[in-house]
Short mmCIF file of C-alpha atoms in Angstrom, two decimals:
data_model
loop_
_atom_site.label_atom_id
_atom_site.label_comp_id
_atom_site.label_asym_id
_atom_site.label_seq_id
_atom_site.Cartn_x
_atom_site.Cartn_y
_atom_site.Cartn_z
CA UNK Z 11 208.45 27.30 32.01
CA UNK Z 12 204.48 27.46 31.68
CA UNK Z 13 203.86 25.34 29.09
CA UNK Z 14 200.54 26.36 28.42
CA UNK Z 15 201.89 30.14 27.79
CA UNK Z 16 203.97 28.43 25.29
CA UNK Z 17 201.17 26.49 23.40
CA UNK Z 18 198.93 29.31 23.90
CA UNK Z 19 201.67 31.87 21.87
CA UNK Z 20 201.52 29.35 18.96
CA UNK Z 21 198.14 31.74 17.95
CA UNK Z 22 200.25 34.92 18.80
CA UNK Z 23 200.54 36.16 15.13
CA UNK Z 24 200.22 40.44 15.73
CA UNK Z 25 204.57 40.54 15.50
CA UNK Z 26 204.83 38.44 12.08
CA UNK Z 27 202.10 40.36 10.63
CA UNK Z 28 203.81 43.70 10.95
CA UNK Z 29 207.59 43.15 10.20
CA UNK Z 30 207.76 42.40 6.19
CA UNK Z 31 207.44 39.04 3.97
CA UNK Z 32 211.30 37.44 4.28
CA UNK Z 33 212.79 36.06 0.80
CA UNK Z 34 212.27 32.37 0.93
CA UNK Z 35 214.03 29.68 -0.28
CA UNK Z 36 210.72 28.03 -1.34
CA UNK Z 37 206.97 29.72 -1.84
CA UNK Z 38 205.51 29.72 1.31
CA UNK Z 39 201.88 31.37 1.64
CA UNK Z 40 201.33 33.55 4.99
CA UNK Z 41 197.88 31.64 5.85
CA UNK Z 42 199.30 27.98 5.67
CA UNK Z 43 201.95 28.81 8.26
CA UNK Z 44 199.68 30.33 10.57
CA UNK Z 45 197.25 27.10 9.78
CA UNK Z 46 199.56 25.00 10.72
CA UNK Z 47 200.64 26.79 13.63
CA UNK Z 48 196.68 26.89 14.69
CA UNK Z 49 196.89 22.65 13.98
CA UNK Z 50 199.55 22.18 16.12
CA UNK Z 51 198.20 24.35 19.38
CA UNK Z 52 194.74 22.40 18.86
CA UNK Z 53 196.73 19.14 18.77
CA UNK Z 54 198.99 20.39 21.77
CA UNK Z 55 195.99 21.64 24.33
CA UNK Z 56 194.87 18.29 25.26
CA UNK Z 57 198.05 17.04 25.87
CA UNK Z 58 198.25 19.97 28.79
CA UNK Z 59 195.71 18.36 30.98
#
């Protein structure tokens, strides 16, 4: 496993953005998820070494 592939696909958003919005079982906006996603790779890099 190449973890830094892994960390680095965290940003990968092209897929998600094509297929269409899923029904939710709370409100969820689009640009927090991929926020958070973008937090957690920053957090993550470091880590790699």
């Amino acid at each position: 496993i190449n973890t830094y592939h892994m960390v680095k696909s965290l940003s990968w958003f092209d897929d998600a953005e094509n297929e269409p919005w899923p029904v939710l079982r709370m409100p969820l906006e689009w640009e927090n998820i991929k926020s958070r996603f973008l937090e957690i790779q920053r957090e993550l890099f470091p880590l790699l070494g």
